[in-house]
Amino acid sequence: MFEDLTAEADRLLVEALGASGERDPRDYYRDQLKELKESNPERYDAAIEYYRNNLIPLVASGEEKPIVAWMEYGRFLAESLMSGQTVSIDPSGESHPYEPTTASGQLVLHIPESGKGGRAILVGLPSELSPAQRATYDVLVSGRHKLPG
C-alpha cells in the first residue's frame, strides 16, 4: 500500500514540477538525509517517520500542493540539521520570511542561528537563479567568496 501512495505522490510531484518549472528537490534532500543519518540518528528516524506518515500521504491524497509539501519537508530536514531561520530570496536578492505558499520561484535557504557558524542549507531552488540569487547561493551555500572567472 505504501508503495502505491509513494508512486502517486511521485507522479503528482513530477507533474507539478513540469507545470511550474521548479527544480526537483529530492536529490539535495537525499544528501541532507545522509548527513542527518550520520550526525543525528534520532532526527533521521523522525525525518523518515515524517516522510512516511505525513509527506507521502498528504501529497498522494491531493490535500496539499506537492511542491509546497516537499518544501516543508526540506525545511523539516534543515531544522533537524541545525537551528536557524528559513528565508526566501527573491530575484533581486532581497530576503523575506519563508512562507511555504509563496516560495515558488524563490531561492529558499535555512540560515544558521547567529553565532552557530556553518553554511546555509538549501531548501528550495527555482528553475533559474537570478544573478543576485546565484551570488547568494554561492556565498551562503557553497561558501565561495570569489567571483568565478
XYZ file of N, CA and C in Angstrom:
447
model
N 0.815 -1.202 0.000
C 0.000 0.000 0.000
C 0.863 1.272 0.000
N 1.915 1.291 0.845
C 2.765 2.479 0.893
C 3.418 2.719 -0.464
N 3.766 1.642 -1.165
C 4.380 1.785 -2.487
C 3.424 2.478 -3.452
N 2.129 2.157 -3.348
C 1.129 2.804 -4.202
C 1.023 4.299 -3.885
N 1.015 4.617 -2.589
C 0.972 6.027 -2.179
C 2.214 6.772 -2.664
N 3.372 6.128 -2.534
C 4.620 6.751 -2.967
C 4.611 6.995 -4.468
N 4.145 6.022 -5.215
C 4.082 6.173 -6.675
C 3.155 7.331 -7.061
N 2.013 7.434 -6.397
C 1.074 8.522 -6.691
C 1.670 9.868 -6.280
N 2.310 9.919 -5.117
C 2.939 11.163 -4.665
C 4.052 11.580 -5.627
N 4.843 10.624 -6.084
C 5.901 10.926 -7.049
C 5.313 11.438 -8.359
N 4.267 10.795 -8.822
C 3.616 11.217 -10.067
C 3.121 12.650 -9.947
N 2.462 12.960 -8.829
C 1.929 14.312 -8.631
C 3.047 15.348 -8.519
N 4.151 14.982 -7.877
C 5.273 15.911 -7.780
C 5.866 16.168 -9.157
N 6.114 15.130 -9.917
C 6.695 15.292 -11.255
C 5.778 16.145 -12.133
N 4.487 15.916 -12.024
C 3.510 16.711 -12.782
C 3.580 18.188 -12.373
N 3.631 18.444 -11.066
C 3.694 19.822 -10.561
C 5.012 20.492 -10.954
N 6.104 19.746 -10.905
C 7.398 20.306 -11.300
C 7.391 20.668 -12.779
N 6.800 19.804 -13.597
C 6.711 20.081 -15.029
C 5.892 21.323 -15.324
N 4.805 21.497 -14.594
C 3.927 22.651 -14.811
C 4.549 23.952 -14.304
N 5.348 23.862 -13.238
C 5.883 25.079 -12.618
C 7.274 25.449 -13.110
N 8.010 24.474 -13.603
C 9.393 24.739 -13.976
C 10.338 24.729 -12.784
N 9.837 24.397 -11.602
C 10.692 24.320 -10.413
C 11.646 23.134 -10.540
N 12.713 23.165 -9.770
C 13.668 22.055 -9.749
C 13.219 20.998 -8.751
N 13.516 19.764 -9.074
C 13.187 18.639 -8.199
C 14.108 18.677 -6.978
N 13.554 18.788 -5.774
C 14.388 18.920 -4.584
C 14.873 17.596 -4.004
N 14.394 16.479 -4.527
C 14.661 15.200 -3.868
C 16.140 14.854 -3.800
N 16.941 15.226 -4.799
C 18.370 14.891 -4.747
C 19.063 15.564 -3.571
N 18.856 16.866 -3.401
C 19.541 17.508 -2.291
C 18.917 17.149 -0.950
N 17.659 16.754 -0.924
C 17.078 16.257 0.325
C 17.687 14.906 0.696
N 17.979 14.070 -0.299
C 18.646 12.787 -0.022
C 20.016 13.035 0.613
N 20.744 14.013 0.090
C 22.044 14.346 0.673
C 21.896 14.805 2.121
N 20.865 15.580 2.387
C 20.636 16.041 3.754
C 20.254 14.879 4.671
N 19.480 13.931 4.148
C 19.133 12.741 4.932
C 20.383 11.934 5.278
N 21.294 11.783 4.321
C 22.536 11.048 4.585
C 23.331 11.736 5.692
N 23.423 13.054 5.594
C 24.137 13.815 6.626
C 23.464 13.660 7.983
N 22.153 13.717 7.990
C 21.392 13.580 9.231
C 21.565 12.188 9.827
N 21.576 11.176 8.990
C 21.743 9.796 9.462
C 23.066 9.640 10.199
N 24.109 10.285 9.686
C 25.434 10.201 10.309
C 25.537 11.061 11.565
N 24.929 12.241 11.533
C 25.121 13.192 12.632
C 24.111 13.062 13.765
N 22.898 12.617 13.458
C 21.862 12.560 14.485
C 20.822 11.483 14.129
N 21.100 10.221 14.488
C 20.195 9.121 14.123
C 18.751 9.299 14.601
N 18.557 9.930 15.749
C 17.186 10.150 16.238
C 16.423 11.093 15.324
N 17.063 12.179 14.912
C 16.407 13.134 14.000
C 16.217 12.499 12.618
N 17.148 11.641 12.218
C 16.996 10.901 10.970
C 15.734 10.039 11.031
N 15.562 9.310 12.128
C 14.366 8.476 12.286
C 13.102 9.329 12.236
N 13.150 10.517 12.843
C 11.999 11.423 12.806
C 11.722 11.897 11.381
N 12.785 12.136 10.603
C 12.622 12.572 9.209
C 12.004 11.459 8.364
N 12.412 10.219 8.604
C 11.830 9.086 7.875
C 10.363 8.917 8.268
N 10.065 9.077 9.539
C 8.674 8.987 10.002
C 7.821 10.095 9.371
N 8.352 11.317 9.317
C 7.640 12.436 8.685
C 7.352 12.100 7.215
N 8.358 11.575 6.528
C 8.216 11.206 5.116
C 7.095 10.179 4.941
N 7.135 9.127 5.730
C 6.169 8.023 5.583
C 4.764 8.385 6.066
N 4.679 9.108 7.167
C 3.375 9.338 7.802
C 2.738 10.681 7.473
N 3.541 11.644 7.008
C 2.995 12.969 6.701
C 3.110 13.302 5.218
N 4.353 13.370 4.734
C 4.598 13.865 3.383
C 3.909 13.030 2.302
N 4.215 11.765 2.244
C 3.680 10.919 1.170
C 2.153 10.853 1.218
N 1.519 10.578 2.367
C 0.045 10.554 2.379
C -0.580 11.902 2.009
N 0.031 13.002 2.470
C -0.501 14.335 2.181
C -0.448 14.637 0.686
N 0.684 14.361 0.053
C 0.832 14.629 -1.377
C -0.047 13.686 -2.191
N -0.017 12.389 -1.866
C -0.779 11.393 -2.630
C -2.279 11.650 -2.566
N -2.751 12.203 -1.450
C -4.185 12.470 -1.289
C -4.637 13.713 -2.046
N -3.691 14.541 -2.438
C -4.040 15.788 -3.110
C -4.432 16.893 -2.151
N -4.282 16.661 -0.845
C -4.648 17.666 0.159
C -3.734 18.888 0.124
N -2.503 18.673 -0.292
C -1.517 19.753 -0.297
C -0.838 19.778 -1.656
N -0.473 20.967 -2.112
C 0.273 21.065 -3.359
C 1.610 20.351 -3.173
N 1.985 19.498 -4.120
C 3.206 18.700 -3.941
C 4.461 19.517 -3.671
N 4.653 20.600 -4.392
C 5.876 21.389 -4.209
C 5.895 22.026 -2.820
N 4.762 22.504 -2.356
C 4.677 23.106 -1.023
C 4.974 22.048 0.045
N 4.379 20.865 -0.092
C 4.590 19.796 0.887
C 6.057 19.366 0.923
N 6.674 19.226 -0.248
C 8.086 18.854 -0.288
C 8.968 19.955 0.287
N 8.637 21.208 0.034
C 9.413 22.317 0.587
C 9.331 22.296 2.122
N 8.170 21.984 2.641
C 8.025 21.875 4.094
C 8.872 20.722 4.640
N 8.938 19.639 3.886
C 9.805 18.525 4.283
C 11.269 18.975 4.270
N 11.654 19.719 3.253
C 13.015 20.234 3.186
C 13.332 21.140 4.357
N 12.358 21.928 4.740
C 12.562 22.802 5.903
C 12.704 21.971 7.176
N 11.896 20.914 7.294
C 11.990 19.999 8.437
C 13.396 19.390 8.508
N 13.914 18.954 7.343
C 15.259 18.379 7.311
C 16.305 19.407 7.733
N 16.201 20.607 7.187
C 17.168 21.661 7.512
C 17.144 21.989 9.002
N 15.945 22.109 9.568
C 15.834 22.397 11.001
C 16.359 21.242 11.844
N 16.269 20.022 11.303
C 16.812 18.868 12.012
C 18.341 18.886 12.012
N 18.916 19.460 10.980
C 20.379 19.532 10.879
C 20.965 20.672 11.707
N 20.249 21.807 11.780
C 20.761 22.940 12.550
C 19.629 23.912 12.891
N 19.779 24.550 14.032
C 18.797 25.570 14.373
C 19.083 26.815 13.544
N 18.033 27.515 13.203
C 18.191 28.711 12.390
C 16.851 29.200 11.881
N 16.909 29.957 10.808
C 15.715 30.573 10.237
C 15.669 30.279 8.744
N 14.489 29.929 8.249
C 14.312 29.684 6.825
C 13.799 30.953 6.172
N 14.452 31.322 5.063
C 14.105 32.552 4.359
C 13.974 32.275 2.866
N 13.248 33.157 2.188
C 13.142 33.139 0.733
C 13.949 34.307 0.194
N 14.687 34.046 -0.881
C 15.476 35.085 -1.531
C 14.834 35.350 -2.888
N 14.330 36.564 -3.091
C 13.664 36.877 -4.361
C 14.718 37.167 -5.439
N 14.303 37.318 -6.694
C 15.269 37.540 -7.783
C 16.169 38.764 -7.608
N 15.726 39.759 -6.831
C 16.567 40.937 -6.608
C 17.628 40.685 -5.544
N 17.529 39.545 -4.846
C 18.463 39.213 -3.781
C 17.955 39.570 -2.403
N 16.758 40.137 -2.339
C 16.198 40.530 -1.045
C 15.663 39.303 -0.310
N 15.921 39.266 0.979
C 15.484 38.170 1.840
C 14.118 38.487 2.441
N 13.262 37.468 2.508
C 11.926 37.593 3.093
C 11.688 36.410 4.019
N 10.842 36.582 5.035
C 10.481 35.419 5.843
C 9.876 34.340 4.946
N 10.245 33.115 5.203
C 9.751 31.988 4.417
C 8.258 31.783 4.642
N 7.528 31.703 3.560
C 6.101 31.359 3.560
C 5.949 30.243 2.538
N 5.549 29.052 2.954
C 5.519 27.919 2.032
C 4.685 28.147 0.773
N 3.610 28.884 0.875
C 2.734 29.049 -0.287
C 3.218 30.103 -1.271
N 4.215 30.899 -0.884
C 4.713 31.938 -1.790
C 6.181 31.724 -2.149
N 6.719 30.541 -1.881
C 8.136 30.292 -2.113
C 8.448 29.887 -3.551
N 7.438 29.686 -4.365
C 7.672 29.278 -5.749
C 8.488 30.335 -6.480
N 9.502 29.885 -7.204
C 10.362 30.812 -7.935
C 11.392 31.501 -7.065
N 11.414 31.160 -5.803
C 12.341 31.773 -4.859
C 13.468 30.801 -4.528
N 14.607 31.335 -4.183
C 15.670 30.551 -3.577
C 15.318 30.476 -2.099
N 15.171 29.278 -1.565
C 14.799 29.122 -0.156
C 15.966 28.485 0.586
N 16.437 29.186 1.619
C 17.594 28.754 2.394
C 17.261 28.719 3.873
N 17.889 27.799 4.563
C 17.805 27.752 6.021
C 19.141 28.299 6.533
N 19.081 29.445 7.197
C 20.261 30.179 7.646
C 20.580 29.781 9.086
N 21.845 29.429 9.380
C 22.197 29.034 10.752
C 21.915 30.146 11.755
N 21.587 29.730 12.952
C 21.377 30.660 14.055
C 22.648 31.490 14.259
N 22.469 32.739 14.578
C 23.598 33.651 14.764
C 24.587 33.075 15.774
N 25.849 33.106 15.394
C 26.901 32.629 16.278
C 27.151 31.137 16.209
N 26.337 30.398 15.462
C 26.488 28.944 15.389
C 27.412 28.504 14.261
N 27.671 29.394 13.308
C 28.535 29.047 12.189
C 27.873 28.078 11.236
N 28.619 27.677 10.247
C 28.100 26.745 9.256
C 27.503 27.471 8.070
N 27.269 26.701 7.032
C 26.686 27.241 5.806
C 25.180 27.092 5.818
N 24.551 27.903 4.991
C 23.100 27.793 4.815
C 22.784 26.452 4.166
N 21.596 25.953 4.429
C 21.133 24.688 3.860
C 20.087 25.001 2.799
N 20.261 24.406 1.648
C 19.321 24.587 0.549
C 18.007 23.885 0.851
N 16.905 24.631 0.714
C 15.560 24.084 0.903
C 14.814 24.067 -0.426
N 14.931 25.127 -1.200
C 14.241 25.207 -2.488
C 15.035 26.006 -3.495
N 14.993 25.533 -4.740
C 15.785 26.143 -5.800
C 14.883 26.384 -7.002
N 14.794 27.637 -7.464
C 13.976 27.896 -8.654
C 14.621 27.278 -9.897
N 13.877 27.222 -10.972
C 14.416 26.618 -12.194
C 15.633 27.376 -12.702
N 15.638 28.671 -12.513
C 16.770 29.500 -12.925
C 17.043 30.525 -11.841
N 18.300 30.628 -11.459
C 18.684 31.622 -10.454
C 18.981 32.959 -11.123
N 18.476 34.034 -10.541
C 18.856 35.373 -10.998
C 20.316 35.592 -10.580
N 20.989 36.598 -11.126
C 22.375 36.875 -10.694
C 22.477 37.099 -9.178
N 21.517 37.796 -8.598
C 21.555 38.047 -7.151
C 21.338 36.746 -6.363
N 20.418 35.898 -6.830
C 20.201 34.612 -6.166
C 21.439 33.720 -6.305
N 22.065 33.746 -7.479
C 23.287 32.950 -7.709
C 24.382 33.386 -6.753
N 24.567 34.697 -6.601
C 25.596 35.209 -5.694
C 25.299 34.787 -4.255
N 24.043 34.878 -3.865
C 23.642 34.478 -2.516
C 23.913 32.992 -2.297
N 23.539 32.183 -3.271
C 23.777 30.742 -3.192
C 25.277 30.455 -3.092
N 26.055 31.097 -3.965
C 27.499 30.854 -3.985
C 28.149 31.152 -2.638
N 27.762 32.245 -2.024
C 28.370 32.637 -0.753
C 27.812 31.823 0.415
N 26.493 31.759 0.540
C 25.899 31.165 1.737
C 25.839 29.640 1.721
N 25.658 29.042 0.564
C 25.537 27.576 0.497
C 26.872 26.948 0.092
N 27.463 27.450 -0.975
C 28.702 26.862 -1.487
C 29.945 27.342 -0.746
N 29.851 28.495 -0.112
C 30.989 29.035 0.617
C 32.024 29.709 -0.254
N 31.644 30.028 -1.482
C 32.560 30.725 -2.401
C 32.559 32.217 -2.086
N 33.750 32.758 -2.020
C 33.852 34.187 -1.709
C 34.573 34.967 -2.795
N 34.818 34.305 -3.917
C 35.440 34.976 -5.063
C 34.554 34.807 -6.263
N 34.544 35.809 -7.122
C 33.786 35.719 -8.358
C 34.407 34.696 -9.288
N 33.565 33.887 -9.934
C 34.118 32.931 -10.879
C 34.741 33.663 -12.075
N 35.760 33.058 -12.621
C 36.306 33.669 -13.815
C 37.717 33.556 -13.874
